[in-house]
PDB file of C-alpha atoms and ligand atoms in Angstrom:
ATOM      1  CA  MET B   1       4.073 -12.655  11.577  1.00 56.00           C
ATOM      2  CA  THR B   2       5.567 -13.287  14.797  1.00 91.00           C
ATOM      3  CA  LEU B   3       7.152 -16.799  16.052  1.00 98.00           C
ATOM      4  CA  THR B   4       8.297 -15.077  19.280  1.00 98.00           C
ATOM      5  CA  GLY B   5       8.368 -18.013  21.959  1.00 97.00           C
ATOM      6  CA  LYS B   6       8.515 -20.355  19.530  1.00 98.00           C
ATOM      7  CA  THR B   7      11.940 -22.573  18.879  1.00 98.00           C
ATOM      8  CA  ALA B   8      12.771 -24.010  15.708  1.00 99.00           C
ATOM      9  CA  ILE B   9      15.651 -26.817  14.981  1.00 99.00           C
ATOM     10  CA  VAL B  10      17.129 -26.370  11.601  1.00 99.00           C
ATOM     11  CA  THR B  11      19.024 -29.424  10.594  1.00 99.00           C
ATOM     12  CA  GLY B  12      22.447 -28.719   8.337  1.00 98.00           C
ATOM     13  CA  SER B  13      22.143 -24.828   9.022  1.00 98.00           C
ATOM     14  CA  ASN B  14      25.492 -23.638   9.342  1.00 98.00           C
ATOM     15  CA  SER B  15      25.373 -22.549   5.732  1.00 97.00           C
ATOM     16  CA  GLY B  16      23.329 -22.060   1.975  1.00 97.00           C
ATOM     17  CA  ILE B  17      19.523 -22.889   2.718  1.00 98.00           C
ATOM     18  CA  GLY B  18      19.427 -24.021   6.180  1.00 98.00           C
ATOM     19  CA  LEU B  19      20.986 -21.111   7.447  1.00 98.00           C
ATOM     20  CA  GLY B  20      18.981 -18.762   5.377  1.00 98.00           C
ATOM     21  CA  VAL B  21      16.038 -20.449   6.796  1.00 98.00           C
ATOM     22  CA  ALA B  22      17.295 -20.259  10.303  1.00 98.00           C
ATOM     23  CA  THR B  23      17.868 -16.665   9.663  1.00 98.00           C
ATOM     24  CA  GLU B  24      14.543 -16.051   8.352  1.00 98.00           C
ATOM     25  CA  LEU B  25      12.811 -17.758  11.555  1.00 98.00           C
ATOM     26  CA  ALA B  26      14.983 -15.434  13.624  1.00 98.00           C
ATOM     27  CA  ARG B  27      13.959 -12.700  11.862  1.00 98.00           C
ATOM     28  CA  ALA B  28      10.185 -13.467  12.535  1.00 98.00           C
ATOM     29  CA  GLY B  29      11.210 -13.713  16.104  1.00 98.00           C
ATOM     30  CA  ALA B  30      11.543 -17.322  16.887  1.00 98.00           C
ATOM     31  CA  GLY B  31      14.476 -19.036  18.931  1.00 98.00           C
ATOM     32  CA  VAL B  32      16.528 -21.218  16.835  1.00 98.00           C
ATOM     33  CA  VAL B  33      19.083 -24.278  17.071  1.00 99.00           C
ATOM     34  CA  LEU B  34      21.597 -24.311  14.332  1.00 99.00           C
ATOM     35  CA  ASN B  35      23.095 -27.739  13.615  1.00 98.00           C
ATOM     36  CA  SER B  36      25.647 -29.603  11.132  1.00 98.00           C
ATOM     37  CA  PHE B  37      28.032 -32.507  11.793  1.00 98.00           C
ATOM     38  CA  THR B  38      31.030 -30.045  12.437  1.00 98.00           C
ATOM     39  CA  ASP B  39      31.916 -28.953  15.662  1.00 98.00           C
ATOM     40  CA  ARG B  40      34.188 -25.788  14.801  1.00 98.00           C
ATOM     41  CA  LYS B  41      34.261 -22.086  16.569  1.00 98.00           C
ATOM     42  CA  GLU B  42      32.482 -20.466  13.571  1.00 98.00           C
ATOM     43  CA  ASP B  43      29.816 -22.731  13.991  1.00 98.00           C
ATOM     44  CA  HIS B  44      29.160 -21.349  17.382  1.00 98.00           C
ATOM     45  CA  GLY B  45      30.043 -18.005  16.092  1.00 98.00           C
ATOM     46  CA  LEU B  46      26.906 -18.136  13.523  1.00 98.00           C
ATOM     47  CA  ALA B  47      24.769 -19.065  16.483  1.00 98.00           C
ATOM     48  CA  GLU B  48      25.873 -15.711  18.366  1.00 98.00           C
ATOM     49  CA  LYS B  49      25.856 -13.287  15.345  1.00 98.00           C
ATOM     50  CA  LEU B  50      22.173 -14.273  14.439  1.00 98.00           C
ATOM     51  CA  ALA B  51      21.313 -14.048  18.281  1.00 98.00           C
ATOM     52  CA  GLN B  52      22.783 -10.473  18.572  1.00 98.00           C
ATOM     53  CA  GLU B  53      20.979  -9.443  15.256  1.00 98.00           C
ATOM     54  CA  TYR B  54      17.788 -10.612  16.017  1.00 98.00           C
ATOM     55  CA  GLY B  55      17.573 -10.622  19.657  1.00 98.00           C
ATOM     56  CA  VAL B  56      16.387 -14.091  19.887  1.00 98.00           C
ATOM     57  CA  PRO B  57      17.934 -17.105  21.256  1.00 98.00           C
ATOM     58  CA  VAL B  58      20.275 -18.998  19.318  1.00 98.00           C
ATOM     59  CA  ARG B  59      22.309 -22.361  19.747  1.00 98.00           C
ATOM     60  CA  TYR B  60      24.484 -24.404  17.662  1.00 98.00           C
ATOM     61  CA  ILE B  61      24.228 -28.238  18.412  1.00 98.00           C
ATOM     62  CA  GLN B  62      26.605 -30.329  16.684  1.00 98.00           C
ATOM     63  CA  ALA B  63      24.998 -33.757  15.258  1.00 99.00           C
ATOM     64  CA  ASP B  64      25.641 -35.814  12.454  1.00 99.00           C
ATOM     65  CA  MET B  65      22.354 -36.517  10.425  1.00 98.00           C
ATOM     66  CA  LEU B  66      24.184 -39.785   9.035  1.00 98.00           C
ATOM     67  CA  LYS B  67      23.405 -41.535  12.038  1.00 98.00           C
ATOM     68  CA  GLY B  68      19.771 -42.043  13.502  1.00 98.00           C
ATOM     69  CA  SER B  69      21.055 -41.932  17.193  1.00 98.00           C
ATOM     70  CA  GLU B  70      22.653 -38.447  16.315  1.00 98.00           C
ATOM     71  CA  CYS B  71      19.541 -37.373  14.741  1.00 99.00           C
ATOM     72  CA  ARG B  72      17.183 -38.125  17.949  1.00 99.00           C
ATOM     73  CA  ALA B  73      19.930 -36.895  20.310  1.00 98.00           C
ATOM     74  CA  LEU B  74      19.565 -33.464  18.450  1.00 98.00           C
ATOM     75  CA  ILE B  75      15.824 -33.091  19.367  1.00 98.00           C
ATOM     76  CA  GLU B  76      16.557 -34.218  22.861  1.00 98.00           C
ATOM     77  CA  LYS B  77      19.273 -31.853  23.681  1.00 98.00           C
ATOM     78  CA  ALA B  78      17.531 -28.851  22.109  1.00 98.00           C
ATOM     79  CA  GLY B  79      14.731 -29.910  24.947  1.00 98.00           C
ATOM     80  CA  GLY B  80      12.320 -30.412  22.014  1.00 98.00           C
ATOM     81  CA  CYS B  81      11.102 -27.964  19.544  1.00 98.00           C
ATOM     82  CA  ASP B  82       8.041 -26.210  18.105  1.00 98.00           C
ATOM     83  CA  ILE B  83       9.196 -26.076  14.281  1.00 99.00           C
ATOM     84  CA  LEU B  84      10.884 -28.681  12.844  1.00 99.00           C
ATOM     85  CA  VAL B  85      13.054 -28.041   9.511  1.00 99.00           C
ATOM     86  CA  ASN B  86      14.656 -31.076   8.212  1.00 99.00           C
ATOM     87  CA  ASN B  87      17.525 -29.479   5.449  1.00 98.00           C
ATOM     88  CA  ALA B  88      20.378 -31.477   5.862  1.00 98.00           C
ATOM     89  CA  GLY B  89      21.336 -32.717   2.273  1.00 97.00           C
ATOM     90  CA  ILE B  90      24.144 -34.014  -0.066  1.00 95.00           C
ATOM     91  CA  GLN B  91      24.538 -34.944  -3.574  1.00 92.00           C
ATOM     92  CA  HIS B  92      26.660 -37.282  -5.689  1.00 92.00           C
ATOM     93  CA  VAL B  93      26.157 -37.564  -9.269  1.00 92.00           C
ATOM     94  CA  ALA B  94      27.136 -40.841 -10.886  1.00 94.00           C
ATOM     95  CA  ALA B  95      24.985 -43.383 -13.425  1.00 96.00           C
ATOM     96  CA  ILE B  96      23.445 -45.993 -11.399  1.00 98.00           C
ATOM     97  CA  GLU B  97      25.605 -48.783 -12.363  1.00 98.00           C
ATOM     98  CA  ASP B  98      28.828 -46.900 -11.102  1.00 97.00           C
ATOM     99  CA  PHE B  99      27.050 -45.072  -8.326  1.00 97.00           C
ATOM    100  CA  PRO B 100      29.155 -46.425  -5.034  1.00 98.00           C
ATOM    101  CA  THR B 101      26.929 -47.906  -2.381  1.00 98.00           C
ATOM    102  CA  ASP B 102      28.580 -45.581   0.465  1.00 98.00           C
ATOM    103  CA  LYS B 103      27.339 -42.614  -1.134  1.00 98.00           C
ATOM    104  CA  TRP B 104      23.922 -44.339  -1.898  1.00 98.00           C
ATOM    105  CA  ASP B 105      23.567 -45.271   1.497  1.00 98.00           C
ATOM    106  CA  ALA B 106      24.716 -41.873   3.024  1.00 98.00           C
ATOM    107  CA  ILE B 107      22.083 -39.566   0.308  1.00 98.00           C
ATOM    108  CA  ILE B 108      19.174 -42.065   1.773  1.00 98.00           C
ATOM    109  CA  ALA B 109      20.630 -41.487   5.275  1.00 99.00           C
ATOM    110  CA  ILE B 110      21.289 -37.831   5.525  1.00 98.00           C
ATOM    111  CA  ASN B 111      18.721 -36.683   3.058  1.00 98.00           C
ATOM    112  CA  LEU B 112      15.598 -39.298   3.899  1.00 99.00           C
ATOM    113  CA  SER B 113      15.988 -41.485   7.154  1.00 99.00           C
ATOM    114  CA  SER B 114      17.213 -38.057   9.011  1.00 99.00           C
ATOM    115  CA  ALA B 115      13.782 -36.482   9.031  1.00 99.00           C
ATOM    116  CA  PHE B 116      12.226 -39.924   9.968  1.00 99.00           C
ATOM    117  CA  HIS B 117      14.425 -39.973  13.209  1.00 99.00           C
ATOM    118  CA  THR B 118      14.001 -36.067  13.822  1.00 99.00           C
ATOM    119  CA  THR B 119      10.297 -36.517  13.105  1.00 99.00           C
ATOM    120  CA  ALA B 120       9.776 -39.310  15.661  1.00 99.00           C
ATOM    121  CA  ALA B 121      12.083 -37.560  18.351  1.00 99.00           C
ATOM    122  CA  ALA B 122       9.882 -34.482  18.061  1.00 99.00           C
ATOM    123  CA  LEU B 123       6.130 -35.056  17.454  1.00 98.00           C
ATOM    124  CA  PRO B 124       5.752 -36.500  21.369  1.00 98.00           C
ATOM    125  CA  GLY B 125       6.676 -32.970  22.499  1.00 98.00           C
ATOM    126  CA  MET B 126       4.333 -30.836  19.738  1.00 98.00           C
ATOM    127  CA  LYS B 127       1.591 -33.154  20.358  1.00 98.00           C
ATOM    128  CA  GLY B 128       1.810 -32.105  23.911  1.00 98.00           C
ATOM    129  CA  LYS B 129       1.492 -28.709  23.245  1.00 98.00           C
ATOM    130  CA  GLY B 130      -1.151 -28.784  20.583  1.00 98.00           C
ATOM    131  CA  TRP B 131       1.000 -27.084  18.105  1.00 98.00           C
ATOM    132  CA  GLY B 132       3.760 -27.845  15.602  1.00 98.00           C
ATOM    133  CA  ARG B 133       5.247 -27.038  12.083  1.00 98.00           C
ATOM    134  CA  ILE B 134       7.401 -29.503  10.336  1.00 99.00           C
ATOM    135  CA  VAL B 135       9.072 -28.336   7.062  1.00 99.00           C
ATOM    136  CA  ASN B 136      10.933 -30.801   4.611  1.00 99.00           C
ATOM    137  CA  ILE B 137      13.185 -29.037   2.398  1.00 98.00           C
ATOM    138  CA  ALA B 138      12.624 -31.411  -0.434  1.00 98.00           C
ATOM    139  CA  SER B 139      13.781 -30.095  -4.164  1.00 98.00           C
ATOM    140  CA  ALA B 140      12.341 -30.068  -7.725  1.00 97.00           C
ATOM    141  CA  HIS B 141      13.905 -33.224  -7.909  1.00 97.00           C
ATOM    142  CA  GLY B 142      11.207 -34.502  -5.332  1.00 98.00           C
ATOM    143  CA  LEU B 143       8.801 -34.244  -7.885  1.00 98.00           C
ATOM    144  CA  THR B 144      10.765 -34.616 -11.028  1.00 97.00           C
ATOM    145  CA  ALA B 145      13.769 -36.808 -12.241  1.00 96.00           C
ATOM    146  CA  SER B 146      17.144 -36.033 -13.841  1.00 93.00           C
ATOM    147  CA  PRO B 147      19.852 -38.934 -15.004  1.00 93.00           C
ATOM    148  CA  TYR B 148      22.618 -39.795 -12.565  1.00 94.00           C
ATOM    149  CA  LYS B 149      21.022 -38.485  -9.604  1.00 94.00           C
ATOM    150  CA  SER B 150      19.353 -41.514  -8.407  1.00 97.00           C
ATOM    151  CA  ALA B 151      20.053 -41.651  -4.701  1.00 98.00           C
ATOM    152  CA  TYR B 152      19.261 -37.994  -4.904  1.00 97.00           C
ATOM    153  CA  ILE B 153      15.612 -38.021  -6.408  1.00 98.00           C
ATOM    154  CA  ALA B 154      14.951 -41.522  -4.506  1.00 98.00           C
ATOM    155  CA  ALA B 155      15.838 -39.623  -0.893  1.00 98.00           C
ATOM    156  CA  LYS B 156      13.692 -36.279  -2.377  1.00 98.00           C
ATOM    157  CA  HIS B 157      10.522 -38.279  -3.860  1.00 98.00           C
ATOM    158  CA  GLY B 158      10.881 -40.250  -0.217  1.00 99.00           C
ATOM    159  CA  ILE B 159      10.840 -37.020   1.912  1.00 98.00           C
ATOM    160  CA  VAL B 160       7.676 -36.207  -0.161  1.00 99.00           C
ATOM    161  CA  GLY B 161       6.130 -39.198   0.958  1.00 99.00           C
ATOM    162  CA  LEU B 162       7.469 -38.983   4.310  1.00 99.00           C
ATOM    163  CA  SER B 163       5.623 -35.532   4.698  1.00 99.00           C
ATOM    164  CA  LYS B 164       2.258 -36.641   3.720  1.00 99.00           C
ATOM    165  CA  THR B 165       2.581 -39.432   6.027  1.00 99.00           C
ATOM    166  CA  THR B 166       3.784 -37.108   8.746  1.00 99.00           C
ATOM    167  CA  ALA B 167       0.612 -35.088   7.788  1.00 99.00           C
ATOM    168  CA  LEU B 168      -1.826 -37.591   8.120  1.00 99.00           C
ATOM    169  CA  GLU B 169      -0.670 -39.417  11.233  1.00 98.00           C
ATOM    170  CA  VAL B 170      -1.285 -35.621  13.097  1.00 98.00           C
ATOM    171  CA  ALA B 171      -4.349 -34.111  11.216  1.00 98.00           C
ATOM    172  CA  GLY B 172      -6.109 -32.112  13.408  1.00 98.00           C
ATOM    173  CA  GLN B 173      -3.865 -32.051  16.476  1.00 98.00           C
ATOM    174  CA  GLY B 174      -2.393 -28.622  15.620  1.00 98.00           C
ATOM    175  CA  ILE B 175       0.453 -29.965  13.765  1.00 99.00           C
ATOM    176  CA  THR B 176       1.371 -29.540  10.135  1.00 99.00           C
ATOM    177  CA  CYS B 177       4.021 -30.955   7.442  1.00 99.00           C
ATOM    178  CA  ASN B 178       4.698 -29.888   4.029  1.00 99.00           C
ATOM    179  CA  ALA B 179       7.605 -30.225   1.736  1.00 99.00           C
ATOM    180  CA  ILE B 180       9.417 -27.226  -0.077  1.00 99.00           C
ATOM    181  CA  CYS B 181      10.480 -28.169  -3.167  1.00 98.00           C
ATOM    182  CA  PRO B 182      13.040 -25.639  -4.341  1.00 98.00           C
ATOM    183  CA  GLY B 183      14.680 -25.339  -8.142  1.00 97.00           C
ATOM    184  CA  TYR B 184      17.962 -24.437  -8.109  1.00 96.00           C
ATOM    185  CA  VAL B 185      18.974 -21.863  -5.472  1.00 97.00           C
ATOM    186  CA  LEU B 186      22.245 -19.986  -5.401  1.00 93.00           C
ATOM    187  CA  THR B 187      23.881 -20.960  -2.605  1.00 95.00           C
ATOM    188  CA  PRO B 188      27.659 -21.036  -1.743  1.00 87.00           C
ATOM    189  CA  LEU B 189      27.755 -24.891  -2.957  1.00 82.00           C
ATOM    190  CA  VAL B 190      25.845 -23.891  -6.254  1.00 89.00           C
ATOM    191  CA  GLU B 191      28.271 -20.855  -6.710  1.00 90.00           C
ATOM    192  CA  ALA B 192      31.245 -22.660  -6.330  1.00 88.00           C
ATOM    193  CA  GLN B 193      30.209 -24.811  -9.121  1.00 86.00           C
ATOM    194  CA  ILE B 194      30.125 -21.689 -11.748  1.00 92.00           C
ATOM    195  CA  PRO B 195      33.907 -21.083 -12.572  1.00 93.00           C
ATOM    196  CA  ASP B 196      34.044 -24.766 -13.598  1.00 89.00           C
ATOM    197  CA  GLN B 197      30.956 -24.888 -15.787  1.00 90.00           C
ATOM    198  CA  MET B 198      32.124 -21.328 -17.582  1.00 94.00           C
ATOM    199  CA  LYS B 199      35.617 -23.272 -18.423  1.00 94.00           C
ATOM    200  CA  ALA B 200      33.731 -26.766 -19.353  1.00 92.00           C
ATOM    201  CA  HIS B 201      31.190 -24.796 -21.637  1.00 92.00           C
ATOM    202  CA  ASN B 202      33.808 -21.542 -22.586  1.00 95.00           C
ATOM    203  CA  MET B 203      30.935 -19.469 -21.839  1.00 95.00           C
ATOM    204  CA  ASP B 204      30.810 -16.021 -19.406  1.00 96.00           C
ATOM    205  CA  ARG B 205      29.149 -16.379 -16.339  1.00 95.00           C
ATOM    206  CA  ALA B 206      25.783 -14.951 -17.162  1.00 94.00           C
ATOM    207  CA  THR B 207      25.316 -17.273 -20.324  1.00 95.00           C
ATOM    208  CA  VAL B 208      26.585 -20.333 -18.070  1.00 94.00           C
ATOM    209  CA  VAL B 209      24.153 -19.640 -15.515  1.00 94.00           C
ATOM    210  CA  ARG B 210      21.213 -19.003 -18.309  1.00 94.00           C
ATOM    211  CA  GLU B 211      21.554 -21.563 -20.683  1.00 93.00           C
ATOM    212  CA  VAL B 212      23.231 -24.236 -18.867  1.00 90.00           C
ATOM    213  CA  MET B 213      22.380 -24.338 -15.160  1.00 92.00           C
ATOM    214  CA  LEU B 214      19.230 -22.483 -15.218  1.00 96.00           C
ATOM    215  CA  ALA B 215      18.073 -24.344 -18.334  1.00 94.00           C
ATOM    216  CA  ARG B 216      14.999 -26.375 -17.010  1.00 93.00           C
ATOM    217  CA  GLN B 217      13.934 -23.426 -14.697  1.00 96.00           C
ATOM    218  CA  PRO B 218      11.726 -21.172 -16.819  1.00 97.00           C
ATOM    219  CA  SER B 219      12.196 -17.958 -15.030  1.00 97.00           C
ATOM    220  CA  ARG B 220      15.895 -18.186 -15.873  1.00 96.00           C
ATOM    221  CA  GLN B 221      16.305 -17.068 -12.281  1.00 96.00           C
ATOM    222  CA  PHE B 222      17.770 -18.687  -9.091  1.00 96.00           C
ATOM    223  CA  ALA B 223      15.690 -18.851  -6.093  1.00 97.00           C
ATOM    224  CA  THR B 224      17.562 -17.432  -3.341  1.00 97.00           C
ATOM    225  CA  VAL B 225      17.800 -18.539   0.424  1.00 98.00           C
ATOM    226  CA  GLU B 226      15.334 -15.722   1.663  1.00 98.00           C
ATOM    227  CA  GLU B 227      12.847 -17.019  -0.520  1.00 98.00           C
ATOM    228  CA  ILE B 228      12.928 -20.432   0.935  1.00 98.00           C
ATOM    229  CA  GLY B 229      13.197 -18.945   4.416  1.00 98.00           C
ATOM    230  CA  GLY B 230       9.947 -16.686   3.693  1.00 98.00           C
ATOM    231  CA  THR B 231       8.090 -19.832   2.458  1.00 98.00           C
ATOM    232  CA  THR B 232       9.216 -21.606   5.762  1.00 98.00           C
ATOM    233  CA  VAL B 233       7.516 -18.743   7.775  1.00 98.00           C
ATOM    234  CA  PHE B 234       4.453 -18.551   6.061  1.00 98.00           C
ATOM    235  CA  LEU B 235       4.105 -22.276   6.531  1.00 98.00           C
ATOM    236  CA  CYS B 236       4.678 -21.359  10.449  1.00 98.00           C
ATOM    237  CA  SER B 237       1.870 -18.927  10.120  1.00 98.00           C
ATOM    238  CA  PRO B 238      -1.766 -18.867  10.835  1.00 97.00           C
ATOM    239  CA  ALA B 239      -2.734 -18.634   7.174  1.00 98.00           C
ATOM    240  CA  ALA B 240      -1.234 -22.072   6.678  1.00 98.00           C
ATOM    241  CA  ASN B 241      -3.032 -23.919   9.649  1.00 98.00           C
ATOM    242  CA  GLN B 242      -4.673 -26.070   6.859  1.00 98.00           C
ATOM    243  CA  ILE B 243      -1.958 -26.309   4.630  1.00 98.00           C
ATOM    244  CA  THR B 244      -0.625 -29.733   5.392  1.00 99.00           C
ATOM    245  CA  GLY B 245       0.478 -32.681   3.861  1.00 98.00           C
ATOM    246  CA  THR B 246       1.440 -31.108   0.482  1.00 98.00           C
ATOM    247  CA  THR B 247       4.532 -29.722  -1.573  1.00 98.00           C
ATOM    248  CA  ILE B 248       5.084 -26.025  -2.538  1.00 98.00           C
ATOM    249  CA  SER B 249       7.197 -25.498  -5.261  1.00 98.00           C
ATOM    250  CA  VAL B 250      10.198 -22.406  -5.281  1.00 98.00           C
ATOM    251  CA  ASP B 251      11.160 -23.458  -8.602  1.00 98.00           C
ATOM    252  CA  GLY B 252      10.743 -20.501 -11.255  1.00 98.00           C
ATOM    253  CA  GLY B 253       7.887 -22.727 -13.093  1.00 98.00           C
ATOM    254  CA  TRP B 254      10.288 -25.820 -13.378  1.00 97.00           C
ATOM    255  CA  THR B 255       7.558 -27.953 -12.391  1.00 97.00           C
ATOM    256  CA  ALA B 256       4.970 -26.569 -14.638  1.00 97.00           C
ATOM    257  CA  LEU B 257       6.817 -27.534 -17.756  1.00 91.00           C
TER     258      LEU B 257
HETATM  259  P1  NAD O 301      24.906 -26.745   1.343  1.00 78.17           P
HETATM  260  O1  NAD O 301      25.904 -27.914   0.772  1.00 78.17           O
HETATM  261  O2  NAD O 301      25.252 -25.113   1.550  1.00 78.17           O
HETATM  262  O3  NAD O 301      23.913 -26.939   2.588  1.00 78.17           O
HETATM  263  C1  NAD O 301      23.856 -28.565   3.025  1.00 78.17           C
HETATM  264  C2  NAD O 301      24.001 -28.467   4.521  1.00 78.17           C
HETATM  265  O4  NAD O 301      23.613 -29.818   5.224  1.00 78.17           O
HETATM  266  C3  NAD O 301      25.419 -27.824   5.455  1.00 78.17           C
HETATM  267  O5  NAD O 301      24.978 -26.971   6.598  1.00 78.17           O
HETATM  268  C4  NAD O 301      26.075 -29.012   5.868  1.00 78.17           C
HETATM  269  O6  NAD O 301      26.738 -28.891   6.670  1.00 78.17           O
HETATM  270  C5  NAD O 301      24.546 -29.902   6.181  1.00 78.17           C
HETATM  271  N1  NAD O 301      25.267 -31.226   6.547  1.00 78.17           N
HETATM  272  C6  NAD O 301      25.641 -31.924   5.148  1.00 78.17           C
HETATM  273  N2  NAD O 301      25.989 -33.311   5.780  1.00 78.17           N
HETATM  274  C7  NAD O 301      25.544 -33.309   7.058  1.00 78.17           C
HETATM  275  C8  NAD O 301      25.666 -34.176   8.039  1.00 78.17           C
HETATM  276  N3  NAD O 301      25.794 -35.315   8.220  1.00 78.17           N
HETATM  277  N4  NAD O 301      25.065 -33.602   9.167  1.00 78.17           N
HETATM  278  C9  NAD O 301      24.250 -32.701   9.617  1.00 78.17           C
HETATM  279  N5  NAD O 301      24.454 -31.794   8.838  1.00 78.17           N
HETATM  280  C10 NAD O 301      25.039 -31.984   7.511  1.00 78.17           C
HETATM  281  O7  NAD O 301      23.708 -26.877   0.509  1.00 78.17           O
HETATM  282  P2  NAD O 301      22.292 -26.150   0.143  1.00 78.17           P
HETATM  283  O8  NAD O 301      22.214 -25.877  -1.595  1.00 78.17           O
HETATM  284  O9  NAD O 301      22.118 -25.234   1.467  1.00 78.17           O
HETATM  285  O10 NAD O 301      21.027 -27.449   0.735  1.00 78.17           O
HETATM  286  C11 NAD O 301      20.326 -27.450   1.682  1.00 78.17           C
HETATM  287  C12 NAD O 301      19.125 -28.716   1.278  1.00 78.17           C
HETATM  288  O11 NAD O 301      18.469 -27.868   0.331  1.00 78.17           O
HETATM  289  C13 NAD O 301      19.379 -29.805   0.932  1.00 78.17           C
HETATM  290  O12 NAD O 301      18.761 -30.810   1.417  1.00 78.17           O
HETATM  291  C14 NAD O 301      19.309 -29.590  -0.628  1.00 78.17           C
HETATM  292  O13 NAD O 301      19.096 -31.314  -1.181  1.00 78.17           O
HETATM  293  C15 NAD O 301      18.041 -28.635  -0.946  1.00 78.17           C
HETATM  294  N6  NAD O 301      17.905 -28.152  -2.206  1.00 78.17           N
HETATM  295  C16 NAD O 301      19.104 -27.321  -2.660  1.00 78.17           C
HETATM  296  C17 NAD O 301      18.818 -26.695  -3.847  1.00 78.17           C
HETATM  297  C18 NAD O 301      19.756 -25.889  -4.430  1.00 78.17           C
HETATM  298  O14 NAD O 301      19.684 -25.410  -5.495  1.00 78.17           O
HETATM  299  N7  NAD O 301      20.927 -25.284  -3.573  1.00 78.17           N
HETATM  300  C19 NAD O 301      17.705 -27.041  -4.725  1.00 78.17           C
HETATM  301  C20 NAD O 301      16.785 -28.116  -4.028  1.00 78.17           C
HETATM  302  C21 NAD O 301      17.011 -28.514  -2.687  1.00 78.17           C
END
């Protein structure tokens, strides 16, 4: 599979799933634009490392996905893109009546509205080329719910809907839009929760992972960032030309329950 000559923008890609997706796209030959809201030496260092490792052009562009204008500016600064992966996301856990309004607003803005802005900015260029791939990183929580994650679940269900509408608006123009719905993926963010969970439940690492964290994931195995990246590369391949407006679950069976 070669994506040589294509440019991919991955939002929220200085860690976790975003970096994993960017890495798999670079491995497949695409030029990549990494992004987050920070502008640190390490962020630019990640771009240099990827470029060296895979021999593709890689840039880091700072833009805060909380702000619509910066979402649109990211696409403009990158000079458009062939592949857009909307991945940036945050989480907050609280009961609805205690849920801070600023957290609700930030989650809706970063996890959902940012994809509206980047998609709106990227589509004209994709239409001009007659080719484009938009991959939205949703979640098993885009298809099912859990208590105390109201904003996250509303945003992830929203991005599944946005993916369908985007697909319909560009159907037949060489552009597809789909949502990947991961279950639990072992990212640094998830890894960091393991020691606290071990303490809270008085369990060893393997037991807390299997019985607490992966209780709803029938495989009892985390998905990996490489698997999410590989699914993204598949959605950019010719085999996926007619796959549009749908969701692909990478969740060890969670949503089959
Ligand atoms: P992570 O915290 O490692 O990555 C989140 C990324 O988003 C980081 O690069 C961060 O810098 C970036 N980001 C946060 N706020 C931003 C902002 N305002 N502007 C730009 N970038 C911003 O977490 P992750 O687990 O890799 O999550 C990535 C995506 O995958 C999220 O959308 C998340 O909801 C989704 N997801 C994760 C899991 C999981 O188990 N890890 C499961 C399903 C879906």
